[in-house]
Amino acid sequence: MDGIMNQMAIWNTAQDANISTIYNGGATQDLSLLSVAPAHYYEIETGVTSITDIEGSANLTGYNFIAANLVTDAP
């Protein structure tokens, strides 16, 4: 991927019912709007070397990643 990402969600089921809300809802951080919460959800702007899994228990580890890479502005 050649782009910028500051939130990432991973589901372990098909998300046909959530597609419209995820992409067009305008408030994708409000997980209560989704019919099924993701298994893992990350707000990448909160860490550089360790990114906490807000929904599950699979934290991410950043490699070759510095604070200047963090995105903190709203889309």
N, CA, C and O atoms as a printed pandas DataFrame, in Angstrom:
     atom_number atom_name residue_name chain_id  residue_number  x_coord  y_coord  z_coord
0              1         N          MET        A               1    0.842   -1.180    0.000
1              2        CA          MET        A               1    0.000    0.000    0.000
2              3         C          MET        A               1    0.886    1.242    0.000
3              4         O          MET        A               1    1.828    1.341    0.786
4              5         N          ASP        A               2    0.586    2.164   -0.864
5              6        CA          ASP        A               2    1.296    3.427   -0.897
6              7         C          ASP        A               2    0.290    4.503   -0.501
7              8         O          ASP        A               2   -0.375    5.086   -1.358
8              9         N          GLY        A               3    0.184    4.761    0.788
9             10        CA          GLY        A               3   -0.804    5.715    1.261
10            11         C          GLY        A               3   -0.654    5.968    2.745
11            12         O          GLY        A               3    0.331    5.568    3.366
12            13         N          ILE        A               4   -1.641    6.634    3.301
13            14        CA          ILE        A               4   -1.636    6.981    4.712
14            15         C          ILE        A               4   -2.838    6.308    5.370
15            16         O          ILE        A               4   -3.941    6.297    4.825
16            17         N          MET        A               5   -2.597    5.752    6.546
17            18        CA          MET        A               5   -3.661    5.083    7.271
18            19         C          MET        A               5   -3.494    5.416    8.750
19            20         O          MET        A               5   -2.391    5.318    9.288
20            21         N          ASN        A               6   -4.582    5.808    9.407
21            22        CA          ASN        A               6   -4.453    6.050   10.845
22            23         C          ASN        A               6   -5.413    5.216   11.679
23            24         O          ASN        A               6   -5.338    5.237   12.907
24            25         N          GLN        A               7   -6.302    4.492   11.043
25            26        CA          GLN        A               7   -7.132    3.514   11.745
26            27         C          GLN        A               7   -7.219    2.267   10.882
27            28         O          GLN        A               7   -7.254    2.341    9.654
28            29         N          MET        A               8   -7.253    1.119   11.552
29            30        CA          MET        A               8   -7.350   -0.131   10.828
30            31         C          MET        A               8   -8.220   -1.080   11.638
31            32         O          MET        A               8   -8.050   -1.214   12.850
32            33         N          ALA        A               9   -9.147   -1.734   10.960
33            34        CA          ALA        A               9  -10.007   -2.722   11.602
34            35         C          ALA        A               9   -9.885   -4.037   10.848
35            36         O          ALA        A               9   -9.758   -4.055    9.623
36            37         N          ILE        A              10   -9.925   -5.133   11.588
37            38        CA          ILE        A              10   -9.853   -6.465   11.005
38            39         C          ILE        A              10  -11.020   -7.272   11.556
39            40         O          ILE        A              10  -11.197   -7.379   12.770
40            41         N          TRP        A              11  -11.815   -7.839   10.648
41            42        CA          TRP        A              11  -12.931   -8.688   11.042
42            43         C          TRP        A              11  -12.594  -10.133   10.747
43            44         O          TRP        A              11  -11.768  -10.416    9.880
44            45         N          ASN        A              12  -13.223  -11.043   11.457
45            46        CA          ASN        A              12  -13.052  -12.464   11.177
46            47         C          ASN        A              12  -14.303  -13.067   10.550
47            48         O          ASN        A              12  -14.463  -14.287   10.514
48            49         N          THR        A              13  -15.192  -12.200   10.053
49            50        CA          THR        A              13  -16.407  -12.615    9.357
50            51         C          THR        A              13  -16.645  -11.669    8.178
51            52         O          THR        A              13  -16.069  -10.582    8.127
52            53         N          ALA        A              14  -17.487  -12.080    7.240
53            54        CA          ALA        A              14  -17.863  -11.216    6.114
54            55         C          ALA        A              14  -18.609   -9.995    6.646
55            56         O          ALA        A              14  -19.379  -10.104    7.599
56            57         N          GLN        A              15  -18.384   -8.844    6.038
57            58        CA          GLN        A              15  -18.983   -7.606    6.544
58            59         C          GLN        A              15  -19.955   -6.955    5.569
59            60         O          GLN        A              15  -20.022   -5.728    5.491
60            61         N          ASP        A              16  -20.700   -7.752    4.833
61            62        CA          ASP        A              16  -21.664   -7.213    3.874
62            63         C          ASP        A              16  -22.629   -6.226    4.522
63            64         O          ASP        A              16  -22.971   -5.213    3.912
64            65         N          ALA        A              17  -23.074   -6.502    5.751
65            66        CA          ALA        A              17  -24.033   -5.631    6.438
66            67         C          ALA        A              17  -23.402   -4.323    6.892
67            68         O          ALA        A              17  -24.120   -3.346    7.107
68            69         N          ASN        A              18  -22.093   -4.272    7.044
69            70        CA          ASN        A              18  -21.402   -3.080    7.537
70            71         C          ASN        A              18  -20.801   -2.197    6.453
71            72         O          ASN        A              18  -20.392   -1.073    6.748
72            73         N          ILE        A              19  -20.733   -2.661    5.219
73            74        CA          ILE        A              19  -19.995   -1.933    4.180
74            75         C          ILE        A              19  -20.444   -0.485    4.062
75            76         O          ILE        A              19  -19.603    0.414    4.050
76            77         N          SER        A              20  -21.717   -0.240    3.975
77            78        CA          SER        A              20  -22.216    1.129    3.837
78            79         C          SER        A              20  -21.829    1.992    5.027
79            80         O          SER        A              20  -21.396    3.130    4.848
80            81         N          THR        A              21  -21.976    1.474    6.227
81            82        CA          THR        A              21  -21.638    2.230    7.435
82            83         C          THR        A              21  -20.145    2.498    7.515
83            84         O          THR        A              21  -19.732    3.602    7.873
84            85         N          ILE        A              22  -19.332    1.505    7.188
85            86        CA          ILE        A              22  -17.882    1.652    7.270
86            87         C          ILE        A              22  -17.384    2.719    6.304
87            88         O          ILE        A              22  -16.588    3.576    6.690
88            89         N          TYR        A              23  -17.833    2.682    5.070
89            90        CA          TYR        A              23  -17.289    3.574    4.049
90            91         C          TYR        A              23  -18.048    4.873    3.868
91            92         O          TYR        A              23  -17.470    5.851    3.393
92            93         N          ASN        A              24  -19.308    4.920    4.224
93            94        CA          ASN        A              24  -20.110    6.114    3.960
94            95         C          ASN        A              24  -20.691    6.754    5.206
95            96         O          ASN        A              24  -21.330    7.802    5.113
96            97         N          GLY        A              25  -20.487    6.155    6.364
97            98        CA          GLY        A              25  -21.113    6.644    7.579
98            99         C          GLY        A              25  -20.523    7.926    8.125
99           100         O          GLY        A              25  -21.210    8.665    8.830
100          101         N          GLY        A              26  -19.254    8.211    7.815
101          102        CA          GLY        A              26  -18.634    9.436    8.290
102          103         C          GLY        A              26  -18.135    9.372    9.718
103          104         O          GLY        A              26  -17.455   10.296   10.165
104          105         N          ALA        A              27  -18.445    8.320   10.448
105          106        CA          ALA        A              27  -17.996    8.196   11.838
106          107         C          ALA        A              27  -17.534    6.771   12.078
107          108         O          ALA        A              27  -18.062    6.076   12.947
108          109         N          THR        A              28  -16.545    6.337   11.305
109          110        CA          THR        A              28  -16.122    4.943   11.395
110          111         C          THR        A              28  -15.478    4.599   12.720
111          112         O          THR        A              28  -15.368    3.420   13.056
112          113         N          GLN        A              29  -15.044    5.601   13.493
113          114        CA          GLN        A              29  -14.470    5.293   14.789
114          115         C          GLN        A              29  -15.529    4.899   15.806
115          116         O          GLN        A              29  -15.193    4.311   16.834
116          117         N          ASP        A              30  -16.790    5.204   15.553
117          118        CA          ASP        A              30  -17.867    4.849   16.476
118          119         C          ASP        A              30  -18.289    3.421   16.181
119          120         O          ASP        A              30  -19.183    3.187   15.367
120          121         N          LEU        A              31  -17.649    2.470   16.839
121          122        CA          LEU        A              31  -17.899    1.065   16.559
122          123         C          LEU        A              31  -19.309    0.638   16.927
123          124         O          LEU        A              31  -19.768   -0.408   16.468
124          125         N          SER        A              32  -20.013    1.421   17.745
125          126        CA          SER        A              32  -21.388    1.075   18.118
126          127         C          SER        A              32  -22.339    1.197   16.929
127          128         O          SER        A              32  -23.444    0.657   16.975
128          129         N          LEU        A              33  -21.934    1.894   15.862
129          130        CA          LEU        A              33  -22.773    2.027   14.673
130          131         C          LEU        A              33  -22.751    0.773   13.801
131          132         O          LEU        A              33  -23.599    0.614   12.923
132          133         N          LEU        A              34  -21.807   -0.098   14.034
133          134        CA          LEU        A              34  -21.654   -1.288   13.209
134          135         C          LEU        A              34  -22.504   -2.435   13.727
135          136         O          LEU        A              34  -22.685   -2.579   14.936
136          137         N          SER        A              35  -23.027   -3.251   12.818
137          138        CA          SER        A              35  -23.823   -4.397   13.248
138          139         C          SER        A              35  -22.948   -5.478   13.875
139          140         O          SER        A              35  -23.419   -6.258   14.703
140          141         N          VAL        A              36  -21.681   -5.525   13.482
141          142        CA          VAL        A              36  -20.710   -6.465   14.061
142          143         C          VAL        A              36  -19.413   -5.701   14.291
143          144         O          VAL        A              36  -18.865   -5.114   13.358
144          145         N          ALA        A              37  -18.925   -5.704   15.511
145          146        CA          ALA        A              37  -17.661   -5.029   15.813
146          147         C          ALA        A              37  -16.498   -5.814   15.211
147          148         O          ALA        A              37  -16.594   -7.032   15.059
148          149         N          PRO        A              38  -15.403   -5.139   14.867
149          150        CA          PRO        A              38  -14.245   -5.864   14.346
150          151         C          PRO        A              38  -13.586   -6.710   15.433
151          152         O          PRO        A              38  -13.724   -6.430   16.623
152          153         N          ALA        A              39  -12.872   -7.741   15.007
153          154        CA          ALA        A              39  -12.129   -8.564   15.955
154          155         C          ALA        A              39  -10.919   -7.798   16.481
155          156         O          ALA        A              39  -10.495   -7.992   17.620
156          157         N          HIS        A              40  -10.366   -6.921   15.633
157          158        CA          HIS        A              40   -9.204   -6.114   16.009
158          159         C          HIS        A              40   -9.394   -4.712   15.448
159          160         O          HIS        A              40   -9.860   -4.542   14.321
160          161         N          TYR        A              41   -9.030   -3.711   16.240
161          162        CA          TYR        A              41   -9.176   -2.320   15.806
162          163         C          TYR        A              41   -7.995   -1.521   16.341
163          164         O          TYR        A              41   -7.684   -1.589   17.530
164          165         N          TYR        A              42   -7.342   -0.769   15.471
165          166        CA          TYR        A              42   -6.148   -0.018   15.837
166          167         C          TYR        A              42   -6.295    1.451   15.471
167          168         O          TYR        A              42   -6.754    1.780   14.378
168          169         N          GLU        A              43   -5.912    2.318   16.368
169          170        CA          GLU        A              43   -5.769    3.741   16.070
170          171         C          GLU        A              43   -4.271    3.993   16.042
171          172         O          GLU        A              43   -3.639    4.184   17.081
172          173         N          ILE        A              44   -3.719    3.993   14.855
173          174        CA          ILE        A              44   -2.277    3.983   14.678
174          175         C          ILE        A              44   -1.629    5.294   15.117
175          176         O          ILE        A              44   -0.431    5.313   15.402
176          177         N          GLU        A              45   -2.380    6.379   15.178
177          178        CA          GLU        A              45   -1.791    7.657   15.590
178          179         C          GLU        A              45   -1.417    7.694   17.066
179          180         O          GLU        A              45   -0.863    8.691   17.529
180          181         N          THR        A              46   -1.704    6.641   17.810
181          182        CA          THR        A              46   -1.426    6.664   19.243
182          183         C          THR        A              46   -0.099    6.032   19.640
183          184         O          THR        A              46    0.255    6.073   20.818
184          185         N          GLY        A              47    0.642    5.455   18.718
185          186        CA          GLY        A              47    1.902    4.830   19.093
186          187         C          GLY        A              47    2.827    4.638   17.916
187          188         O          GLY        A              47    2.386    4.666   16.766
188          189         N          VAL        A              48    4.105    4.443   18.187
189          190        CA          VAL        A              48    5.092    4.253   17.134
190          191         C          VAL        A              48    5.601    2.812   17.120
191          192         O          VAL        A              48    5.594    2.166   16.072
192          193         N          THR        A              49    6.032    2.312   18.249
193          194        CA          THR        A              49    6.589    0.963   18.258
194          195         C          THR        A              49    5.602   -0.076   18.757
195          196         O          THR        A              49    5.758   -1.257   18.445
196          197         N          SER        A              50    4.593    0.319   19.521
197          198        CA          SER        A              50    3.581   -0.607   20.000
198          199         C          SER        A              50    2.213    0.041   19.829
199          200         O          SER        A              50    1.944    1.106   20.384
200          201         N          ILE        A              51    1.357   -0.612   19.057
201          202        CA          ILE        A              51    0.021   -0.078   18.778
202          203         C          ILE        A              51   -0.985   -1.032   19.410
203          204         O          ILE        A              51   -1.063   -2.202   19.036
204          205         N          THR        A              52   -1.744   -0.531   20.357
205          206        CA          THR        A              52   -2.670   -1.346   21.133
206          207         C          THR        A              52   -3.894   -1.746   20.322
207          208         O          THR        A              52   -4.470   -0.929   19.603
208          209         N          ASP        A              53   -4.280   -2.994   20.442
209          210        CA          ASP        A              53   -5.499   -3.510   19.836
210          211         C          ASP        A              53   -6.662   -3.125   20.744
211          212         O          ASP        A              53   -6.777   -3.655   21.849
212          213         N          ILE        A              54   -7.510   -2.230   20.307
213          214        CA          ILE        A              54   -8.599   -1.695   21.126
214          215         C          ILE        A              54   -9.729   -2.715   21.314
215          216         O          ILE        A              54  -10.392   -2.714   22.351
216          217         N          GLU        A              55   -9.952   -3.579   20.324
217          218        CA          GLU        A              55  -11.051   -4.541   20.398
218          219         C          GLU        A              55  -10.603   -5.943   20.804
219          220         O          GLU        A              55  -11.354   -6.664   21.461
220          221         N          GLY        A              56   -9.418   -6.327   20.430
221          222        CA          GLY        A              56   -8.951   -7.693   20.699
222          223         C          GLY        A              56   -7.696   -7.683   21.550
223          224         O          GLY        A              56   -7.505   -6.806   22.393
224          225         N          SER        A              57   -6.847   -8.667   21.318
225          226        CA          SER        A              57   -5.626   -8.764   22.117
226          227         C          SER        A              57   -4.397   -9.016   21.249
227          228         O          SER        A              57   -3.445   -9.657   21.696
228          229         N          ALA        A              58   -4.408   -8.518   20.016
229          230        CA          ALA        A              58   -3.274   -8.702   19.102
230          231         C          ALA        A              58   -2.651   -7.336   18.811
231          232         O          ALA        A              58   -2.948   -6.714   17.791
232          233         N          ASN        A              59   -1.794   -6.881   19.709
233          234        CA          ASN        A              59   -1.133   -5.589   19.518
234          235         C          ASN        A              59   -0.191   -5.646   18.324
235          236         O          ASN        A              59    0.333   -6.709   17.989
236          237         N          LEU        A              60    0.023   -4.496   17.680
237          238        CA          LEU        A              60    0.937   -4.398   16.544
238          239         C          LEU        A              60    2.277   -3.855   17.016
239          240         O          LEU        A              60    2.348   -3.100   17.986
240          241         N          THR        A              61    3.325   -4.243   16.329
241          242        CA          THR        A              61    4.654   -3.707   16.600
242          243         C          THR        A              61    5.138   -3.007   15.344
243          244         O          THR        A              61    5.160   -3.598   14.264
244          245         N          GLY        A              62    5.529   -1.738   15.486
245          246        CA          GLY        A              62    6.013   -0.972   14.344
246          247         C          GLY        A              62    7.505   -1.145   14.151
247          248         O          GLY        A              62    8.265   -1.109   15.118
248          249         N          TYR        A              63    7.929   -1.332   12.916
249          250        CA          TYR        A              63    9.348   -1.436   12.565
250          251         C          TYR        A              63    9.672   -0.348   11.550
251          252         O          TYR        A              63    8.887   -0.099   10.636
252          253         N          ASN        A              64   10.820    0.297   11.704
253          254        CA          ASN        A              64   11.221    1.385   10.807
254          255         C          ASN        A              64   10.137    2.462   10.747
255          256         O          ASN        A              64    9.815    2.974    9.675
256          257         N          PHE        A              65    9.593    2.789   11.884
257          258        CA          PHE        A              65    8.451    3.681   12.012
258          259         C          PHE        A              65    8.827    4.741   13.030
259          260         O          PHE        A              65    9.250    4.408   14.137
260          261         N          ILE        A              66    8.681    6.013   12.680
261          262        CA          ILE        A              66    9.039    7.101   13.587
262          263         C          ILE        A              66    7.844    8.006   13.829
263          264         O          ILE        A              66    6.862    7.937   13.090
264          265         N          ALA        A              67    7.907    8.846   14.842
265          266        CA          ALA        A              67    6.795    9.720   15.210
266          267         C          ALA        A              67    6.351   10.600   14.033
267          268         O          ALA        A              67    5.166   10.910   13.912
268          269         N          ALA        A              68    7.281   11.001   13.176
269          270        CA          ALA        A              68    6.921   11.840   12.028
270          271         C          ALA        A              68    6.000   11.107   11.046
271          272         O          ALA        A              68    5.342   11.750   10.228
272          273         N          ASN        A              69    5.946    9.768   11.116
273          274        CA          ASN        A              69    5.060    8.997   10.247
274          275         C          ASN        A              69    3.610    8.983   10.719
275          276         O          ASN        A              69    2.719    8.591    9.965
276          277         N          LEU        A              70    3.366    9.404   11.957
277          278        CA          LEU        A              70    2.010    9.346   12.507
278          279         C          LEU        A              70    1.101   10.372   11.870
279          280         O          LEU        A              70    1.514   11.500   11.604
280          281         N          VAL        A              71   -0.138    9.982   11.624
281          282        CA          VAL        A              71   -1.145   10.869   11.058
282          283         C          VAL        A              71   -2.104   11.242   12.187
283          284         O          VAL        A              71   -2.702   10.364   12.809
284          285         N          THR        A              72   -2.250   12.520   12.450
285          286        CA          THR        A              72   -3.137   12.933   13.548
286          287         C          THR        A              72   -4.239   13.869   13.075
287          288         O          THR        A              72   -5.061   14.302   13.883
288          289         N          ASP        A              73   -4.277   14.189   11.788
289          290        CA          ASP        A              73   -5.312   15.091   11.287
290          291         C          ASP        A              73   -6.556   14.308   10.884
291          292         O          ASP        A              73   -6.485   13.110   10.609
292          293         N          ALA        A              74   -7.678   14.984   10.852
293          294        CA          ALA        A              74   -8.937   14.359   10.460
294          295         C          ALA        A              74   -9.029   14.317    8.932
295          296         O          ALA        A              74   -8.506   15.200    8.253
296          297         N          PRO        A              75   -9.688   13.301    8.399
297          298        CA          PRO        A              75   -9.820   13.222    6.933
298          299         C          PRO        A              75  -10.683   14.332    6.388
299          300         O          PRO        A              75  -10.895   14.412    5.178
